[in-house]
Amino acid sequence: MSDHETVPAAVEHEDEIPPDHPRYTDLVTRHRIERGVEKGITHLQGMHAEGRGSAFDYLLGEETTETADEAERAAAAHLLSADQPVLSINGNVAALVPGEMVELAAAVDADLEINLFNRTPERIGAIESHLREHGATAVKGLEADARIPNLDHERSKVDAEGIYSADVVLVPLEDGDRAEALEAMGKTEIVIDLNPLSRSPQVADVPVVDNIVRAVPNMTAHARALQDASEAELEAIIEDFDRERALEAAESRIRNGL
Amino acid sequence: MSDHETVPAAVEHEDEIPPDHPRYTDLVTRHRIERGVEKGITHLQGMHAEGRGSAFDYLLGEETTETADEAERAAAAHLLSADQPVLSINGNVAALVPGEMVELAAAVDADLEINLFNRTPERIGAIESHLREHGATAVKGLEADARIPNLDHERSKVDAEGIYSADVVLVPLEDGDRAEALEAMGKTEIVIDLNPLSRSPQVADVPVVDNIVRAVPNMTAHARALQDASEAELEAIIEDFDRERALEAAESRIRNGL
């Protein structure tokens, strides 16, 4: 809990955090979530979830492991070969990587869809504006004219033309219930989560155990590198990825990497 | 980050959280911090710190280990044999265990002193009222007429008759800079922190690696049991406690207890 030992008490702008600070990523993510809460984008509980994630990131060494990089490449291959890929955006995702998600969506030709645990019209509106400020031209999740089966009413709301009919979905920082319900719909699910033992990565086709601020730009880089790859090449990358091995490698890193 | 998978989206009162919920402690602590932020007691960053702590608690098995219990007994012995013990209160401590700190102070005849990382008159006032609502009759930290050497101006403010002259201080959930500065003043320092590798427990005479909501009531129980103990008995308990072993046991639990 004494994790802010070398941290400035408060910074007004992200660029006040020195890039060579040993805990730069953690400070930047915390700062972005804090601003997200202040702007009404992120629920207060998102700050707690981010803190929880930051402890796992600390134990993982705060870097993209080789296995995580493989998962991010497999995720890019899945998104590129999808018929209808959708990237799901919640309050923490919007606060942490708004521009990065817009770039990934462009690189893999996917839709962005807002999907909230604590859904209110105000938060939906704030997130939509925030994404548009970061370059999004189309944002789904406002119509909410379909429902994910077997999920609480509010949390099940999705767009019929979006997540509901998508074949591949990226659901970063997502709760286990929704991850399970999407999996049960037969979708190919890519999850980004720093705790390899939580339910979301456990049910994902591609569990990415990495910090979202590193994972998303790296997925985009992989997608750009694979832009001209054939269907067969993408398929080979997808087949090569071993989800069990990825989860085990992350758990082992947390255990022994201290 | 998908840690709220089985968690109600929001509860109005703590007693809506079922005590048999597998993540009861985590839900209660998160709820109390959230209310603390809303009441102006806790800084937004406290929510992040609590989330970080909750990940370590999860890895520790969310229970008071035998070694933590020994540390809590040694802490009680230190407080009982002190000439001038002081319990330091920050925003997270006030939100999580206000009544419990008041009870511990009574059991060991210690002062309560508010000491904030992000110090504002509003927060000081809100915390003082909150502590008084929970039974505190005297609260230090408002005068702030002395300074801890080698610390930023705002963070160094303490009472001359309080932490400044105390021989034994309990500093729960404290940042490493302040823990180090207090240690450098020659005080006997008891730290409560869920990350055994962070600087505060590393510099403490008694590092208590446990969740504060379990640790403080357990210290009080030990203090009451030791109420009639002789100075020699208290001294023996203090001597028996091995801080290095306690830190190693906690780290080993995090590594292997997954």
mmCIF file of C-alpha atoms in Angstrom, chain B residues 28-191:
data_model
loop_
_atom_site.group_PDB
_atom_site.id
_atom_site.type_symbol
_atom_site.label_atom_id
_atom_site.label_comp_id
_atom_site.label_asym_id
_atom_site.label_seq_id
_atom_site.Cartn_x
_atom_site.Cartn_y
_atom_site.Cartn_z
ATOM 1 C CA VAL B 28 -15.850 -4.072 2.447
ATOM 2 C CA THR B 29 -12.478 -2.340 2.200
ATOM 3 C CA ARG B 30 -13.235 -1.116 -1.312
ATOM 4 C CA HIS B 31 -16.636 0.141 -0.212
ATOM 5 C CA ARG B 32 -15.156 2.006 2.778
ATOM 6 C CA ILE B 33 -12.462 3.669 0.662
ATOM 7 C CA GLU B 34 -15.053 4.633 -1.930
ATOM 8 C CA ARG B 35 -17.178 6.273 0.765
ATOM 9 C CA GLY B 36 -14.000 7.899 2.108
ATOM 10 C CA VAL B 37 -13.321 9.492 -1.259
ATOM 11 C CA GLU B 38 -16.919 10.676 -1.492
ATOM 12 C CA LYS B 39 -16.732 12.184 2.013
ATOM 13 C CA GLY B 40 -13.458 13.994 1.294
ATOM 14 C CA ILE B 41 -11.540 11.856 3.783
ATOM 15 C CA THR B 42 -9.567 9.845 1.283
ATOM 16 C CA HIS B 43 -7.607 11.118 -1.687
ATOM 17 C CA LEU B 44 -8.544 9.569 -5.010
ATOM 18 C CA GLN B 45 -5.105 8.003 -5.115
ATOM 19 C CA GLY B 46 -6.031 6.164 -1.917
ATOM 20 C CA MET B 47 -8.466 4.113 -3.986
ATOM 21 C CA HIS B 48 -5.572 3.117 -6.211
ATOM 22 C CA ALA B 49 -3.352 2.238 -3.247
ATOM 23 C CA GLU B 50 -6.140 0.147 -1.765
ATOM 24 C CA GLY B 51 -6.552 -1.718 -5.046
ATOM 25 C CA ARG B 52 -2.849 -2.386 -5.105
ATOM 26 C CA GLY B 53 -2.993 -3.650 -1.552
ATOM 27 C CA SER B 54 -5.944 -5.873 -2.362
ATOM 28 C CA ALA B 55 -3.903 -7.696 -5.014
ATOM 29 C CA PHE B 56 -1.213 -8.495 -2.458
ATOM 30 C CA ASP B 57 -3.863 -9.568 0.031
ATOM 31 C CA TYR B 58 -5.282 -11.880 -2.616
ATOM 32 C CA LEU B 59 -1.843 -13.397 -3.148
ATOM 33 C CA LEU B 60 -1.376 -13.741 0.622
ATOM 34 C CA GLY B 61 -4.625 -15.700 0.853
ATOM 35 C CA GLU B 62 -6.646 -12.881 2.456
ATOM 36 C CA GLU B 63 -5.948 -14.089 5.967
ATOM 37 C CA THR B 64 -3.715 -13.149 8.886
ATOM 38 C CA THR B 65 -0.739 -15.479 8.635
ATOM 39 C CA GLU B 66 0.923 -16.894 11.737
ATOM 40 C CA THR B 67 3.900 -14.590 11.182
ATOM 41 C CA ALA B 68 1.635 -11.571 10.815
ATOM 42 C CA ASP B 69 -0.076 -12.517 14.057
ATOM 43 C CA GLU B 70 3.322 -12.638 15.776
ATOM 44 C CA ALA B 71 4.148 -9.208 14.356
ATOM 45 C CA GLU B 72 0.827 -7.862 15.641
ATOM 46 C CA ARG B 73 1.591 -9.238 19.117
ATOM 47 C CA ALA B 74 5.077 -7.665 19.030
ATOM 48 C CA ALA B 75 3.488 -4.391 17.894
ATOM 49 C CA ALA B 76 1.099 -4.506 20.855
ATOM 50 C CA ALA B 77 4.029 -5.158 23.229
ATOM 51 C CA HIS B 78 5.938 -2.173 21.780
ATOM 52 C CA LEU B 79 2.937 0.128 22.118
ATOM 53 C CA LEU B 80 2.251 -1.017 25.693
ATOM 54 C CA SER B 81 5.837 -0.506 26.848
ATOM 55 C CA ALA B 82 6.249 2.848 25.083
ATOM 56 C CA ASP B 83 6.560 6.114 26.957
ATOM 57 C CA GLN B 84 4.697 8.054 24.308
ATOM 58 C CA PRO B 85 3.073 5.929 21.605
ATOM 59 C CA VAL B 86 1.338 7.622 18.679
ATOM 60 C CA LEU B 87 -0.907 6.089 16.016
ATOM 61 C CA SER B 88 -0.642 7.911 12.690
ATOM 62 C CA ILE B 89 -3.833 8.331 10.666
ATOM 63 C CA ASN B 90 -3.981 9.057 6.952
ATOM 64 C CA GLY B 91 -6.964 9.160 4.610
ATOM 65 C CA ASN B 92 -7.079 5.439 3.910
ATOM 66 C CA VAL B 93 -6.641 4.528 7.574
ATOM 67 C CA ALA B 94 -9.453 6.903 8.561
ATOM 68 C CA ALA B 95 -11.745 5.457 5.903
ATOM 69 C CA LEU B 96 -10.964 1.817 6.627
ATOM 70 C CA VAL B 97 -10.571 1.512 10.395
ATOM 71 C CA PRO B 98 -11.642 4.693 12.225
ATOM 72 C CA GLY B 99 -13.332 2.978 15.179
ATOM 73 C CA GLU B 100 -10.711 0.254 15.305
ATOM 74 C CA MET B 101 -7.903 2.826 15.612
ATOM 75 C CA VAL B 102 -9.792 4.589 18.399
ATOM 76 C CA GLU B 103 -10.098 1.266 20.230
ATOM 77 C CA LEU B 104 -6.422 0.434 19.763
ATOM 78 C CA ALA B 105 -5.449 3.890 21.046
ATOM 79 C CA ALA B 106 -7.546 3.289 24.157
ATOM 80 C CA ALA B 107 -6.115 -0.197 24.711
ATOM 81 C CA VAL B 108 -2.476 0.974 24.613
ATOM 82 C CA ASP B 109 -3.026 4.548 25.874
ATOM 83 C CA ALA B 110 -1.729 6.134 22.668
ATOM 84 C CA ASP B 111 -2.512 9.379 20.877
ATOM 85 C CA LEU B 112 -4.112 9.518 17.437
ATOM 86 C CA GLU B 113 -2.457 11.931 15.014
ATOM 87 C CA ILE B 114 -3.636 12.853 11.543
ATOM 88 C CA ASN B 115 -0.773 12.873 9.078
ATOM 89 C CA LEU B 116 -1.526 13.265 5.387
ATOM 90 C CA PHE B 117 0.381 12.783 2.169
ATOM 91 C CA ASN B 118 -1.915 15.254 0.398
ATOM 92 C CA ARG B 119 -2.556 17.688 3.226
ATOM 93 C CA THR B 120 -5.382 20.213 2.927
ATOM 94 C CA PRO B 121 -7.340 21.904 5.727
ATOM 95 C CA GLU B 122 -10.565 20.402 4.336
ATOM 96 C CA ARG B 123 -9.266 16.854 4.516
ATOM 97 C CA ILE B 124 -7.793 17.377 7.984
ATOM 98 C CA GLY B 125 -11.172 18.671 9.154
ATOM 99 C CA ALA B 126 -13.131 15.863 7.498
ATOM 100 C CA ILE B 127 -10.878 13.223 9.055
ATOM 101 C CA GLU B 128 -11.015 14.809 12.493
ATOM 102 C CA SER B 129 -14.843 14.814 12.398
ATOM 103 C CA HIS B 130 -14.876 11.253 11.109
ATOM 104 C CA LEU B 131 -12.622 10.060 13.953
ATOM 105 C CA ARG B 132 -14.730 11.900 16.533
ATOM 106 C CA GLU B 133 -17.873 10.266 15.091
ATOM 107 C CA HIS B 134 -16.121 6.978 15.759
ATOM 108 C CA GLY B 135 -15.406 7.774 19.387
ATOM 109 C CA ALA B 136 -12.144 9.724 19.370
ATOM 110 C CA THR B 137 -12.024 12.361 22.106
ATOM 111 C CA ALA B 138 -8.633 13.855 21.244
ATOM 112 C CA VAL B 139 -7.045 14.102 17.828
ATOM 113 C CA LYS B 140 -3.559 15.429 17.172
ATOM 114 C CA GLY B 141 -2.062 16.635 13.897
ATOM 115 C CA LEU B 142 -4.008 19.876 13.637
ATOM 116 C CA GLU B 143 -1.343 22.113 15.137
ATOM 117 C CA ALA B 144 1.478 20.810 12.995
ATOM 118 C CA ASP B 145 3.996 22.889 14.954
ATOM 119 C CA ALA B 146 6.994 20.650 14.270
ATOM 120 C CA ARG B 147 8.664 19.141 11.212
ATOM 121 C CA ILE B 148 10.093 15.711 10.432
ATOM 122 C CA PRO B 149 13.622 16.393 9.121
ATOM 123 C CA ASN B 150 14.497 15.473 5.531
ATOM 124 C CA LEU B 151 11.011 15.402 4.116
ATOM 125 C CA ASP B 152 9.008 17.681 1.792
ATOM 126 C CA HIS B 153 7.515 20.647 3.587
ATOM 127 C CA GLU B 154 3.832 19.625 3.531
ATOM 128 C CA ARG B 155 4.480 15.997 4.299
ATOM 129 C CA SER B 156 6.826 16.771 7.183
ATOM 130 C CA LYS B 157 4.194 18.527 9.325
ATOM 131 C CA VAL B 158 3.624 16.893 12.707
ATOM 132 C CA ASP B 159 2.670 17.914 16.239
ATOM 133 C CA ALA B 160 5.550 18.722 18.593
ATOM 134 C CA GLU B 161 3.654 16.956 21.368
ATOM 135 C CA GLY B 162 2.708 14.098 19.038
ATOM 136 C CA ILE B 163 4.666 12.174 16.419
ATOM 137 C CA TYR B 164 7.639 14.535 16.753
ATOM 138 C CA SER B 165 8.355 13.497 20.329
ATOM 139 C CA ALA B 166 6.874 9.968 20.236
ATOM 140 C CA ASP B 167 9.138 7.017 20.968
ATOM 141 C CA VAL B 168 6.927 4.406 19.288
ATOM 142 C CA VAL B 169 4.832 5.178 16.208
ATOM 143 C CA LEU B 170 2.349 3.047 14.317
ATOM 144 C CA VAL B 171 2.325 4.221 10.695
ATOM 145 C CA PRO B 172 -0.093 2.111 8.674
ATOM 146 C CA LEU B 173 -0.283 2.270 4.864
ATOM 147 C CA GLU B 174 2.507 4.803 4.855
ATOM 148 C CA ASP B 175 4.735 5.943 2.025
ATOM 149 C CA GLY B 176 8.383 4.950 2.080
ATOM 150 C CA ASP B 177 9.826 8.454 2.314
ATOM 151 C CA ARG B 178 8.008 9.215 5.532
ATOM 152 C CA ALA B 179 8.675 5.774 6.974
ATOM 153 C CA GLU B 180 12.381 6.281 6.318
ATOM 154 C CA ALA B 181 12.430 9.798 7.742
ATOM 155 C CA LEU B 182 10.719 8.620 10.944
ATOM 156 C CA GLU B 183 13.141 5.733 11.225
ATOM 157 C CA ALA B 184 16.020 8.175 10.822
ATOM 158 C CA MET B 185 14.661 10.115 13.827
ATOM 159 C CA GLY B 186 15.360 7.010 15.899
ATOM 160 C CA LYS B 187 11.765 6.085 16.555
ATOM 161 C CA THR B 188 10.551 2.543 16.986
ATOM 162 C CA GLU B 189 8.362 2.157 13.934
ATOM 163 C CA ILE B 190 5.500 -0.264 13.368
ATOM 164 C CA VAL B 191 4.301 -0.388 9.761
#
